[in-house]
Amino acid sequence: MLQESIKKLVQYGIDMGLTPECERIYTTNLLLECMKEDEYTDPDCDLSNIVLEDVLNELLDEAVNRDIIEDSVTHRDLFDTKLMNQLCPRPKQVIDEFNRIYDNHGPIAATDYFYKLSKASDYIRTYRVKKDLKWTCDTEYGTLDITINLSKPEKDPKAIAADKNAKQSAYPKCQLCMENEGYAGRINHPARENHRIIPITINNSNWGFQYSPYVYYNEHCIVFNGEHTPMKIERATFVKLFDFIKLFPHYFLGSNADLPIVGGSILSHDHFQGGHYTFAMEKAPIIQEFTVKGYEDVKAGIVKWPLSVIRLQCKDETRLIDLATNILDKWRNYTDEEAYIFAETDGEPHNTITPIARKRGDYFELDLVLRNNITTKEHPLGLYHPHAHLHHIKKENIGLIEVMGLAVLPSRLKTEMELLADYIVNNKDIRSNEEISKHAEWVEEFTPNYDHIDGQNVNTILQAEIGKVFCQVLECAGVFKSTPEGMDAFNRFIKVIC
């Protein structure tokens, strides 16, 4: 059985273009060494329909039986990454092939190659990503994407206990550092042996281009600084965004904000997220145009979106960079007590921006999402953060991906929604179940809006109502609300810009 599994894994590598045919024996021997096996007889087996997840599970089970690894999710993930690396081309081979395709066939063909390789190598575990629950919800702002993230495995109790006792290491400094490429991992740091990075130059500095292992949307990529340096939204940020867009005009690229609460990401390492996907925010129209003095060649306007978004368009990206820097500087120092917007309190800055860049036809486009992280007694986690009555669905920070209209909801919701469906259909007391009691008030609010709820429609109703909650979450994050008073306040800031 072991030899068959090894033969299938090698064949998978050849079929997927990871392993050249001429390296069949070499790769087989590498896998034999990983499995601590000395013998190999090249067994006859069906190689016509190889399912990677099944083959890896067979090898992992055998590794457990041989006491090579412990039987836990964490140890199995560390080991199957090691196995997959035996199939993968070396980093230089990947870089050379990417650049060859880019030079001869263009950026789309190059990213197609790299994305396919990242999935084939199991760096992106597609069989886990498929488990994520996904649906859409129509709102007044457009069609929002809703996901419940099930692809990131939760640590088992053994791993959590081991993590507490594990030696703390500063290498790599974080999961976004260049040093992750090829790293074997440990209990408290994921294995990255099958990870490959494409070096790129933006803003005359060395950066890396890779894909997210959890791909929340198509070709979800991460672009990160070659140095472990903190995130900062500044003029150079806009330069970096457009340097990337000029390299890969079919992708968008955006940055989380650089302050806690509104950051929603790793603030200790300068990085961006992008991809080949059209979010609802990109489709949202401009509802009010304005012209900034000295930038008459730049089309500017307020976007119809629950967060407060200024959209800039121009054929010359340097003009967008200049104007965006001006707007950022004005916003950093902007206070409007009537709208409860304060540039700082007690020396702590509150205003920043979440920027998203893209190419639309012949025009460069930049969305500037105005953010503020002030807290109050009523809202200690943030005034422009999901409010407490929405925490039963979404409590986490609203980062770049959510800003653009894609909810990444916690995995707990899958089980909770299944329980709620049963309790609603069978008229059980939701408050009596500790796991779902937090949803009781919400359910009591929306169920009267439906004439009939049964086993056929309860899941569709729950999905629709979760989508409505996410829309409210985004509205919470808007510094200027989508109300007449909110638009008046927004226009007071526009006057400062103009």
Tab-separated table of C-alpha atoms in Angstrom:
chain	number	residue	atom	x	y	z
A	1	MET	CA	0.000	0.000	0.000
A	2	LEU	CA	2.824	2.426	0.874
A	3	GLN	CA	4.620	1.818	-2.405
A	4	GLU	CA	1.399	2.291	-4.371
A	5	SER	CA	0.749	5.594	-2.602
A	6	ILE	CA	4.271	6.806	-3.351
A	7	LYS	CA	3.938	5.804	-7.008
A	8	LYS	CA	0.607	7.655	-7.244
A	9	LEU	CA	2.041	10.782	-5.649
A	10	VAL	CA	4.986	10.827	-8.055
A	11	GLN	CA	2.610	10.326	-10.980
A	12	TYR	CA	0.476	13.200	-9.686
A	13	GLY	CA	3.552	15.440	-9.687
A	14	ILE	CA	4.348	14.469	-13.290
A	15	ASP	CA	0.740	14.888	-14.447
A	16	MET	CA	0.481	18.348	-12.865
A	17	GLY	CA	3.756	19.597	-14.321
A	18	LEU	CA	5.512	19.795	-10.955
A	19	THR	CA	7.925	16.940	-11.595
A	20	PRO	CA	9.679	16.189	-14.921
A	21	GLU	CA	9.393	12.601	-16.180
A	22	CYS	CA	13.186	12.338	-16.049
A	23	GLU	CA	13.025	12.867	-12.255
A	24	ARG	CA	10.580	10.022	-11.578
A	25	ILE	CA	13.161	7.770	-9.876
A	26	TYR	CA	14.824	10.663	-8.035
A	27	THR	CA	11.474	11.857	-6.636
A	28	THR	CA	10.456	8.330	-5.674
A	29	ASN	CA	13.655	7.988	-3.661
A	30	LEU	CA	13.064	11.304	-1.899
A	31	LEU	CA	9.617	10.121	-0.808
A	32	LEU	CA	10.980	6.744	0.316
A	33	GLU	CA	13.439	8.572	2.544
A	34	CYS	CA	10.651	10.723	4.036
A	35	MET	CA	8.677	7.560	4.837
A	36	LYS	CA	11.779	5.782	6.212
A	37	GLU	CA	11.352	2.969	3.691
A	38	ASP	CA	14.317	1.171	2.061
A	39	GLU	CA	12.483	-1.079	-0.402
A	40	TYR	CA	10.618	-0.307	-3.620
A	41	THR	CA	9.289	-2.727	-6.233
A	42	ASP	CA	7.461	-0.326	-8.609
A	43	PRO	CA	4.022	-1.878	-7.997
A	44	ASP	CA	1.270	-2.121	-10.603
A	45	CYS	CA	-1.609	0.214	-9.707
A	46	ASP	CA	-4.258	2.343	-11.372
A	47	LEU	CA	-2.783	5.765	-12.133
A	48	SER	CA	-5.723	7.070	-14.164
A	49	ASN	CA	-7.684	8.941	-11.509
A	50	ILE	CA	-5.373	10.138	-8.746
A	51	VAL	CA	-7.030	12.149	-5.954
A	52	LEU	CA	-4.312	14.068	-4.134
A	53	GLU	CA	-6.143	14.341	-0.813
A	54	ASP	CA	-6.689	10.564	-0.704
A	55	VAL	CA	-3.069	9.744	-1.557
A	56	LEU	CA	-1.724	12.157	1.040
A	57	ASN	CA	-4.054	10.756	3.700
A	58	GLU	CA	-2.789	7.235	2.942
A	59	LEU	CA	0.801	8.387	3.374
A	60	LEU	CA	-0.007	10.358	6.521
A	61	ASP	CA	-1.763	7.373	8.083
A	62	GLU	CA	1.284	5.239	7.327
A	63	ALA	CA	3.587	7.897	8.787
A	64	VAL	CA	1.543	7.774	11.996
A	65	ASN	CA	1.697	3.952	12.040
A	66	ARG	CA	5.482	4.127	11.675
A	67	ASP	CA	5.768	6.706	14.486
A	68	ILE	CA	7.247	9.225	12.059
A	69	ILE	CA	4.669	11.828	13.117
A	70	GLU	CA	2.045	12.321	15.795
A	71	ASP	CA	-1.575	11.892	14.748
A	72	SER	CA	-2.741	15.508	14.900
A	73	VAL	CA	-3.881	18.041	12.298
A	74	THR	CA	-0.817	20.206	12.909
A	75	HIS	CA	1.737	17.400	12.586
A	76	ARG	CA	-0.020	15.935	9.547
A	77	ASP	CA	0.009	19.368	7.854
A	78	LEU	CA	3.703	19.786	8.570
A	79	PHE	CA	4.496	16.366	7.127
A	80	ASP	CA	2.331	16.416	3.999
A	81	THR	CA	3.923	19.767	3.110
A	82	LYS	CA	7.305	18.051	3.340
A	83	LEU	CA	6.045	15.278	1.055
A	84	MET	CA	4.713	17.733	-1.517
A	85	ASN	CA	7.998	19.636	-1.596
A	86	GLN	CA	9.693	16.519	-2.938
A	87	LEU	CA	7.597	16.966	-6.114
A	88	CYS	CA	8.074	20.695	-6.529
A	89	PRO	CA	10.518	22.581	-8.749
A	90	ARG	CA	13.170	24.671	-7.019
A	91	PRO	CA	12.417	28.387	-6.545
A	92	LYS	CA	14.751	29.499	-9.355
A	93	GLN	CA	13.018	27.161	-11.822
A	94	VAL	CA	9.651	28.683	-10.905
A	95	ILE	CA	10.982	32.240	-11.165
A	96	ASP	CA	12.649	31.582	-14.518
A	97	GLU	CA	9.519	29.962	-15.952
A	98	PHE	CA	7.293	32.768	-14.658
A	99	ASN	CA	9.550	35.410	-16.222
A	100	ARG	CA	9.822	33.474	-19.488
A	101	ILE	CA	6.034	33.257	-19.779
A	102	TYR	CA	5.622	36.908	-18.773
A	103	ASP	CA	8.122	38.096	-21.409
A	104	ASN	CA	6.742	35.912	-24.205
A	105	HIS	CA	3.028	35.640	-23.456
A	106	GLY	CA	2.186	38.480	-21.065
A	107	PRO	CA	1.138	38.943	-17.428
A	108	ILE	CA	-2.116	36.967	-17.570
A	109	ALA	CA	-0.387	33.843	-18.849
A	110	ALA	CA	2.338	34.263	-16.214
A	111	THR	CA	-0.082	34.539	-13.300
A	112	ASP	CA	-2.141	31.647	-14.713
A	113	TYR	CA	1.003	29.498	-14.558
A	114	PHE	CA	1.905	30.556	-11.023
A	115	TYR	CA	-1.656	30.159	-9.687
A	116	LYS	CA	-1.938	26.679	-11.207
A	117	LEU	CA	1.413	25.704	-9.689
A	118	SER	CA	0.415	27.059	-6.252
A	119	LYS	CA	-2.684	24.847	-6.313
A	120	ALA	CA	-0.996	21.791	-7.812
A	121	SER	CA	1.769	21.933	-5.173
A	122	ASP	CA	-0.901	21.858	-2.441
A	123	TYR	CA	0.344	25.191	-1.095
A	124	ILE	CA	-3.267	26.172	-1.803
A	125	ARG	CA	-5.175	23.179	-0.430
A	126	THR	CA	-8.020	23.264	-2.920
A	127	TYR	CA	-9.839	20.360	-1.278
A	128	ARG	CA	-10.116	22.470	1.881
A	129	VAL	CA	-11.017	25.686	0.114
A	130	LYS	CA	-13.952	23.860	-1.513
A	131	LYS	CA	-15.394	23.309	1.961
A	132	ASP	CA	-15.896	27.058	2.496
A	133	LEU	CA	-19.554	28.039	2.406
A	134	LYS	CA	-20.261	30.788	-0.125
A	135	TRP	CA	-23.342	32.692	-1.224
A	136	THR	CA	-24.391	36.190	-2.269
A	137	CYS	CA	-26.811	38.760	-0.892
A	138	ASP	CA	-28.470	41.552	-2.849
A	139	THR	CA	-28.476	44.927	-1.072
A	140	GLU	CA	-29.070	48.548	-1.997
A	141	TYR	CA	-25.301	48.831	-2.500
A	142	GLY	CA	-25.013	45.847	-4.826
A	143	THR	CA	-24.507	42.107	-4.488
A	144	LEU	CA	-22.312	41.270	-1.495
A	145	ASP	CA	-20.280	38.060	-1.244
A	146	ILE	CA	-20.666	36.032	1.948
A	147	THR	CA	-18.287	33.252	2.994
A	148	ILE	CA	-17.890	31.105	6.080
A	149	ASN	CA	-14.220	30.196	6.268
A	150	LEU	CA	-13.733	26.449	6.765
A	151	SER	CA	-10.432	26.036	4.899
A	152	LYS	CA	-8.134	27.149	7.712
A	153	PRO	CA	-7.912	24.187	10.085
A	154	GLU	CA	-8.365	24.819	13.774
A	155	LYS	CA	-5.622	23.547	16.035
A	156	ASP	CA	-6.445	20.404	17.963
A	157	PRO	CA	-6.061	20.367	21.772
A	158	LYS	CA	-2.735	18.487	21.579
A	159	ALA	CA	-1.245	21.132	19.298
A	160	ILE	CA	-2.517	23.970	21.490
A	161	ALA	CA	-0.920	22.345	24.542
A	162	ALA	CA	2.323	21.742	22.655
A	163	ASP	CA	2.323	25.324	21.397
A	164	LYS	CA	2.412	26.613	24.992
A	165	ASN	CA	5.542	24.596	25.677
A	166	ALA	CA	7.186	25.152	22.312
A	167	LYS	CA	10.360	27.174	22.067
A	168	GLN	CA	9.580	30.643	20.814
A	169	SER	CA	11.484	31.620	17.696
A	170	ALA	CA	11.952	34.910	15.879
A	171	TYR	CA	12.616	33.111	12.602
A	172	PRO	CA	10.833	33.824	10.377
A	173	LYS	CA	9.812	37.102	12.015
A	174	CYS	CA	6.258	36.673	10.701
A	175	GLN	CA	4.287	34.668	8.143
A	176	LEU	CA	4.819	37.361	5.505
A	177	CYS	CA	8.619	37.317	5.527
A	178	MET	CA	10.713	36.092	2.590
A	179	GLU	CA	12.277	33.556	4.949
A	180	ASN	CA	9.073	31.488	4.860
A	181	GLU	CA	9.947	30.089	1.430
A	182	GLY	CA	11.023	26.495	2.015
A	183	TYR	CA	10.664	26.701	5.811
A	184	ALA	CA	9.777	23.347	7.388
A	185	GLY	CA	7.495	24.897	9.969
A	186	ARG	CA	6.886	23.987	13.595
A	187	ILE	CA	3.969	23.612	16.017
A	188	ASN	CA	3.445	27.382	16.139
A	189	HIS	CA	4.378	28.232	12.539
A	190	PRO	CA	2.985	26.645	9.351
A	191	ALA	CA	5.174	24.624	7.017
A	192	ARG	CA	6.093	26.441	3.819
A	193	GLU	CA	8.393	23.959	2.077
A	194	ASN	CA	6.153	23.906	-1.023
A	195	HIS	CA	5.847	27.707	-0.995
A	196	ARG	CA	7.270	29.688	-3.911
A	197	ILE	CA	7.689	33.460	-4.228
A	198	ILE	CA	8.088	35.585	-7.361
A	199	PRO	CA	10.450	38.540	-6.731
A	200	ILE	CA	9.223	41.851	-8.141
A	201	THR	CA	10.423	45.451	-7.965
A	202	ILE	CA	8.003	48.158	-6.902
A	203	ASN	CA	8.927	51.666	-5.740
A	204	ASN	CA	12.556	50.751	-6.560
A	205	SER	CA	12.647	48.154	-3.777
A	206	ASN	CA	12.508	44.369	-3.504
A	207	TRP	CA	9.092	42.823	-2.932
A	208	GLY	CA	7.601	39.349	-3.148
A	209	PHE	CA	4.504	38.145	-5.018
A	210	GLN	CA	2.680	35.031	-3.830
A	211	TYR	CA	-0.827	33.648	-3.459
A	212	SER	CA	-2.773	33.348	-0.236
A	213	PRO	CA	-3.029	29.707	0.879
A	214	TYR	CA	-6.692	30.354	1.790
A	215	VAL	CA	-7.781	32.087	-1.478
A	216	TYR	CA	-10.923	33.882	-0.310
A	217	TYR	CA	-11.534	34.860	-3.959
A	218	ASN	CA	-10.075	34.107	-7.388
A	219	GLU	CA	-6.270	34.454	-7.562
A	220	HIS	CA	-6.126	36.011	-4.101
A	221	CYS	CA	-2.533	37.218	-3.990
A	222	ILE	CA	-0.282	38.835	-1.411
A	223	VAL	CA	2.429	41.340	-2.317
A	224	PHE	CA	4.872	41.947	0.522
A	225	ASN	CA	7.947	43.963	1.332
A	226	GLY	CA	11.237	42.097	1.168
A	227	GLU	CA	12.106	43.657	4.531
A	228	HIS	CA	10.171	43.106	7.767
A	229	THR	CA	8.969	46.677	8.130
A	230	PRO	CA	5.644	48.015	9.510
A	231	MET	CA	2.725	49.017	7.329
A	232	LYS	CA	2.313	52.718	6.717
A	233	ILE	CA	-0.141	54.509	4.455
A	234	GLU	CA	1.756	57.337	2.761
A	235	ARG	CA	2.630	58.644	-0.695
A	236	ALA	CA	4.952	55.680	-1.276
A	237	THR	CA	1.963	53.361	-0.705
A	238	PHE	CA	0.171	54.753	-3.745
A	239	VAL	CA	3.361	54.516	-5.817
A	240	LYS	CA	3.725	50.832	-4.880
A	241	LEU	CA	0.100	50.094	-5.725
A	242	PHE	CA	0.376	51.521	-9.221
A	243	ASP	CA	3.825	50.043	-9.871
A	244	PHE	CA	2.183	46.659	-9.300
A	245	ILE	CA	-0.885	47.486	-11.406
A	246	LYS	CA	1.399	48.448	-14.297
A	247	LEU	CA	3.067	45.029	-14.027
A	248	PHE	CA	-0.243	43.150	-13.688
A	249	PRO	CA	-3.036	45.329	-15.096
A	250	HIS	CA	-5.581	42.490	-14.861
A	251	TYR	CA	-5.274	42.484	-11.050
A	252	PHE	CA	-6.476	44.935	-8.412
A	253	LEU	CA	-4.255	45.676	-5.414
A	254	GLY	CA	-5.200	47.199	-2.079
A	255	SER	CA	-3.895	47.798	1.399
A	256	ASN	CA	-5.368	47.421	4.824
A	257	ALA	CA	-5.278	50.575	6.895
A	258	ASP	CA	-2.220	51.169	9.066
A	259	LEU	CA	-3.931	51.649	12.443
A	260	PRO	CA	-5.258	49.087	14.945
A	261	ILE	CA	-9.003	48.247	14.840
A	262	VAL	CA	-9.357	49.395	11.217
A	263	GLY	CA	-6.247	47.490	10.118
A	264	GLY	CA	-7.697	44.008	10.071
A	265	SER	CA	-4.359	42.410	9.217
A	266	ILE	CA	-0.680	41.977	10.103
A	267	LEU	CA	0.399	45.563	10.749
A	268	SER	CA	4.012	44.612	11.501
A	269	HIS	CA	4.865	43.756	7.872
A	270	ASP	CA	4.197	46.072	4.943
A	271	HIS	CA	2.041	44.210	2.429
A	272	PHE	CA	-0.896	44.382	0.036
A	273	GLN	CA	-3.629	42.007	-1.121
A	274	GLY	CA	-4.890	41.717	-4.666
A	275	GLY	CA	-6.231	39.331	-7.237
A	276	HIS	CA	-8.246	38.700	-10.363
A	277	TYR	CA	-11.718	39.347	-8.981
A	278	THR	CA	-14.396	42.020	-9.250
A	279	PHE	CA	-15.846	42.979	-5.876
A	280	ALA	CA	-19.181	44.695	-5.328
A	281	MET	CA	-17.428	47.935	-4.381
A	282	GLU	CA	-15.719	48.102	-7.775
A	283	LYS	CA	-19.143	47.849	-9.437
A	284	ALA	CA	-20.668	50.534	-7.199
A	285	PRO	CA	-21.401	53.794	-9.036
A	286	ILE	CA	-20.300	57.328	-8.258
A	287	ILE	CA	-23.291	59.193	-6.818
A	288	GLN	CA	-21.715	62.637	-6.593
A	289	GLU	CA	-18.853	64.027	-8.659
A	290	PHE	CA	-16.568	66.839	-7.568
A	291	THR	CA	-13.495	68.591	-8.932
A	292	VAL	CA	-10.369	69.335	-6.930
A	293	LYS	CA	-8.617	72.608	-7.757
A	294	GLY	CA	-5.375	71.928	-9.578
A	295	TYR	CA	-6.560	68.416	-10.487
A	296	GLU	CA	-9.202	69.210	-13.060
A	297	ASP	CA	-7.929	66.322	-15.200
A	298	VAL	CA	-8.829	63.810	-12.469
A	299	LYS	CA	-12.383	62.549	-12.270
A	300	ALA	CA	-13.368	62.392	-8.602
A	301	GLY	CA	-16.527	61.374	-6.820
A	302	ILE	CA	-18.252	59.803	-3.840
A	303	VAL	CA	-19.100	56.124	-4.312
A	304	LYS	CA	-22.469	54.642	-3.372
A	305	TRP	CA	-21.170	52.297	-0.705
A	306	PRO	CA	-21.832	51.693	3.016
A	307	LEU	CA	-18.286	52.809	3.857
A	308	SER	CA	-17.096	56.288	2.935
A	309	VAL	CA	-15.282	55.985	-0.404
A	310	ILE	CA	-13.728	58.581	-2.713
A	311	ARG	CA	-12.978	57.302	-6.228
A	312	LEU	CA	-10.309	58.895	-8.436
A	313	GLN	CA	-9.791	58.165	-12.157
A	314	CYS	CA	-7.139	59.414	-14.578
A	315	LYS	CA	-5.040	58.088	-17.466
A	316	ASP	CA	-1.908	59.369	-15.702
A	317	GLU	CA	-1.355	57.433	-12.457
A	318	THR	CA	1.064	60.064	-11.142
A	319	ARG	CA	-1.804	62.530	-10.938
A	320	LEU	CA	-3.777	60.051	-8.834
A	321	ILE	CA	-0.758	59.541	-6.578
A	322	ASP	CA	-0.391	63.296	-6.064
A	323	LEU	CA	-4.087	63.871	-5.365
A	324	ALA	CA	-4.387	60.802	-3.116
A	325	THR	CA	-1.437	62.063	-1.056
A	326	ASN	CA	-3.166	65.424	-0.707
A	327	ILE	CA	-6.435	63.782	0.382
A	328	LEU	CA	-4.602	61.508	2.831
A	329	ASP	CA	-2.815	64.461	4.423
A	330	LYS	CA	-6.096	66.386	4.747
A	331	TRP	CA	-7.893	63.357	6.207
A	332	ARG	CA	-5.111	62.604	8.720
A	333	ASN	CA	-5.656	66.058	10.215
A	334	TYR	CA	-9.446	66.322	9.802
A	335	THR	CA	-11.784	66.835	12.743
A	336	ASP	CA	-15.551	67.282	12.584
A	337	GLU	CA	-16.973	67.209	16.092
A	338	GLU	CA	-20.553	67.303	14.814
A	339	ALA	CA	-19.915	64.033	12.896
A	340	TYR	CA	-17.849	62.651	15.821
A	341	ILE	CA	-14.688	62.467	13.767
A	342	PHE	CA	-11.490	63.369	15.578
A	343	ALA	CA	-8.054	63.368	13.986
A	344	GLU	CA	-6.578	62.473	17.367
A	345	THR	CA	-7.401	62.238	21.061
A	346	ASP	CA	-4.760	62.401	23.786
A	347	GLY	CA	-2.083	62.259	21.105
A	348	GLU	CA	-3.403	59.055	19.529
A	349	PRO	CA	-4.083	59.402	15.769
A	350	HIS	CA	-7.410	58.065	14.482
A	351	ASN	CA	-7.733	58.879	10.766
A	352	THR	CA	-6.272	56.761	8.001
A	353	ILE	CA	-7.199	55.314	4.610
A	354	THR	CA	-7.744	51.899	3.028
A	355	PRO	CA	-6.644	52.349	-0.639
A	356	ILE	CA	-7.498	50.048	-3.584
A	357	ALA	CA	-5.953	50.494	-7.051
A	358	ARG	CA	-6.983	48.984	-10.385
A	359	LYS	CA	-6.937	49.599	-14.143
A	360	ARG	CA	-10.282	50.218	-15.828
A	361	GLY	CA	-9.852	50.345	-19.580
A	362	ASP	CA	-7.397	53.147	-20.385
A	363	TYR	CA	-7.840	54.697	-16.940
A	364	PHE	CA	-6.075	54.083	-13.663
A	365	GLU	CA	-8.512	54.049	-10.756
A	366	LEU	CA	-7.984	54.513	-7.036
A	367	ASP	CA	-10.577	54.060	-4.306
A	368	LEU	CA	-9.793	55.775	-1.002
A	369	VAL	CA	-11.833	54.400	1.892
A	370	LEU	CA	-11.837	56.818	4.819
A	371	ARG	CA	-11.267	55.036	8.144
A	372	ASN	CA	-11.292	56.102	11.800
A	373	ASN	CA	-10.480	53.933	14.828
A	374	ILE	CA	-11.794	56.034	17.698
A	375	THR	CA	-13.400	54.181	20.621
A	376	THR	CA	-16.147	55.321	22.988
A	377	LYS	CA	-17.649	54.043	26.248
A	378	GLU	CA	-20.640	52.754	24.290
A	379	HIS	CA	-18.420	51.182	21.632
A	380	PRO	CA	-15.133	50.196	23.322
A	381	LEU	CA	-14.056	48.069	20.345
A	382	GLY	CA	-14.448	50.995	17.976
A	383	LEU	CA	-17.201	53.431	17.009
A	384	TYR	CA	-16.639	52.642	13.299
A	385	HIS	CA	-16.403	48.895	13.959
A	386	PRO	CA	-19.156	46.226	14.032
A	387	HIS	CA	-21.471	47.261	16.848
A	388	ALA	CA	-22.211	44.899	19.730
A	389	HIS	CA	-25.650	43.804	18.505
A	390	LEU	CA	-23.967	42.409	15.350
A	391	HIS	CA	-21.177	40.507	17.122
A	392	HIS	CA	-23.167	37.268	17.105
A	393	ILE	CA	-22.361	37.179	13.375
A	394	LYS	CA	-19.259	39.364	12.948
A	395	LYS	CA	-17.063	40.759	15.718
A	396	GLU	CA	-13.695	40.832	13.969
A	397	ASN	CA	-12.045	43.896	12.413
A	398	ILE	CA	-13.233	45.054	9.010
A	399	GLY	CA	-10.179	44.744	6.796
A	400	LEU	CA	-9.545	45.237	3.105
A	401	ILE	CA	-11.502	42.203	1.867
A	402	GLU	CA	-14.626	43.041	3.885
A	403	VAL	CA	-14.327	46.715	2.911
A	404	MET	CA	-14.716	45.704	-0.743
A	405	GLY	CA	-17.842	43.637	-0.043
A	406	LEU	CA	-16.752	40.089	0.813
A	407	ALA	CA	-17.620	38.808	4.288
A	408	VAL	CA	-15.147	36.348	5.783
A	409	LEU	CA	-17.190	34.926	8.646
A	410	PRO	CA	-15.932	32.600	11.421
A	411	SER	CA	-16.228	28.826	11.027
A	412	ARG	CA	-18.394	28.575	14.166
A	413	LEU	CA	-21.322	29.905	12.141
A	414	LYS	CA	-21.652	26.683	10.132
A	415	THR	CA	-22.627	24.648	13.182
A	416	GLU	CA	-24.624	27.498	14.679
A	417	MET	CA	-26.670	27.943	11.497
A	418	GLU	CA	-27.396	24.211	11.366
A	419	LEU	CA	-28.639	24.319	14.956
A	420	LEU	CA	-30.673	27.473	14.323
A	421	ALA	CA	-32.347	25.891	11.296
A	422	ASP	CA	-33.474	22.966	13.447
A	423	TYR	CA	-34.660	25.190	16.306
A	424	ILE	CA	-36.558	27.581	14.026
A	425	VAL	CA	-38.313	24.892	11.991
A	426	ASN	CA	-39.270	22.890	15.085
A	427	ASN	CA	-40.182	25.906	17.241
A	428	LYS	CA	-37.591	25.106	19.901
A	429	ASP	CA	-36.402	27.644	22.480
A	430	ILE	CA	-33.221	29.128	21.048
A	431	ARG	CA	-32.397	30.804	24.367
A	432	SER	CA	-32.203	27.384	26.033
A	433	ASN	CA	-29.147	26.401	23.960
A	434	GLU	CA	-25.977	28.145	25.131
A	435	GLU	CA	-24.268	27.723	21.754
A	436	ILE	CA	-26.911	29.675	19.824
A	437	SER	CA	-28.661	31.768	22.474
A	438	LYS	CA	-26.731	34.842	21.265
A	439	HIS	CA	-28.736	34.641	18.014
A	440	ALA	CA	-32.170	34.589	19.725
A	441	GLU	CA	-32.984	38.296	19.541
A	442	TRP	CA	-31.902	38.436	15.890
A	443	VAL	CA	-34.110	35.452	14.974
A	444	GLU	CA	-37.065	36.979	16.829
A	445	GLU	CA	-36.633	40.142	14.760
A	446	PHE	CA	-36.571	38.592	11.291
A	447	THR	CA	-38.899	35.560	11.520
A	448	PRO	CA	-42.103	37.675	11.573
A	449	ASN	CA	-41.113	38.993	8.131
A	450	TYR	CA	-41.706	35.560	6.578
A	451	ASP	CA	-45.139	34.006	6.059
A	452	HIS	CA	-43.814	30.481	6.349
A	453	ILE	CA	-40.482	28.940	7.336
A	454	ASP	CA	-39.859	25.231	6.898
A	455	GLY	CA	-37.064	22.803	6.127
A	456	GLN	CA	-37.145	23.790	2.463
A	457	ASN	CA	-36.484	27.506	2.864
A	458	VAL	CA	-34.930	27.975	6.322
A	459	ASN	CA	-31.314	27.817	5.103
A	460	THR	CA	-31.969	30.306	2.294
A	461	ILE	CA	-33.610	32.647	4.801
A	462	LEU	CA	-30.711	32.352	7.240
A	463	GLN	CA	-28.219	33.111	4.479
A	464	ALA	CA	-30.200	36.165	3.382
A	465	GLU	CA	-30.427	37.463	6.935
A	466	ILE	CA	-26.703	36.928	7.544
A	467	GLY	CA	-26.077	38.970	4.396
A	468	LYS	CA	-28.218	41.785	5.788
A	469	VAL	CA	-26.218	41.720	9.018
A	470	PHE	CA	-22.966	41.986	7.057
A	471	CYS	CA	-24.370	44.999	5.221
A	472	GLN	CA	-25.095	46.604	8.610
A	473	VAL	CA	-21.538	45.746	9.686
A	474	LEU	CA	-20.198	47.679	6.690
A	475	GLU	CA	-22.501	50.599	7.493
A	476	CYS	CA	-21.057	50.658	11.023
A	477	ALA	CA	-17.587	51.041	9.513
A	478	GLY	CA	-18.613	54.059	7.430
A	479	VAL	CA	-17.398	57.308	8.970
A	480	PHE	CA	-19.999	59.230	6.983
A	481	LYS	CA	-23.331	57.411	7.021
A	482	SER	CA	-25.585	56.920	3.978
A	483	THR	CA	-28.099	59.416	5.333
A	484	PRO	CA	-28.799	63.075	4.497
A	485	GLU	CA	-26.879	64.091	7.633
A	486	GLY	CA	-24.031	61.747	6.730
A	487	MET	CA	-23.785	63.120	3.193
A	488	ASP	CA	-23.767	66.679	4.552
A	489	ALA	CA	-20.845	65.711	6.774
A	490	PHE	CA	-19.087	64.001	3.842
A	491	ASN	CA	-19.464	67.162	1.784
A	492	ARG	CA	-17.905	69.234	4.562
A	493	PHE	CA	-14.768	67.128	4.119
A	494	ILE	CA	-14.984	67.369	0.317
A	495	LYS	CA	-14.904	71.166	0.645
A	496	VAL	CA	-11.653	70.861	2.617
A	497	ILE	CA	-10.156	68.810	-0.249
A	498	CYS	CA	-11.376	71.107	-2.996
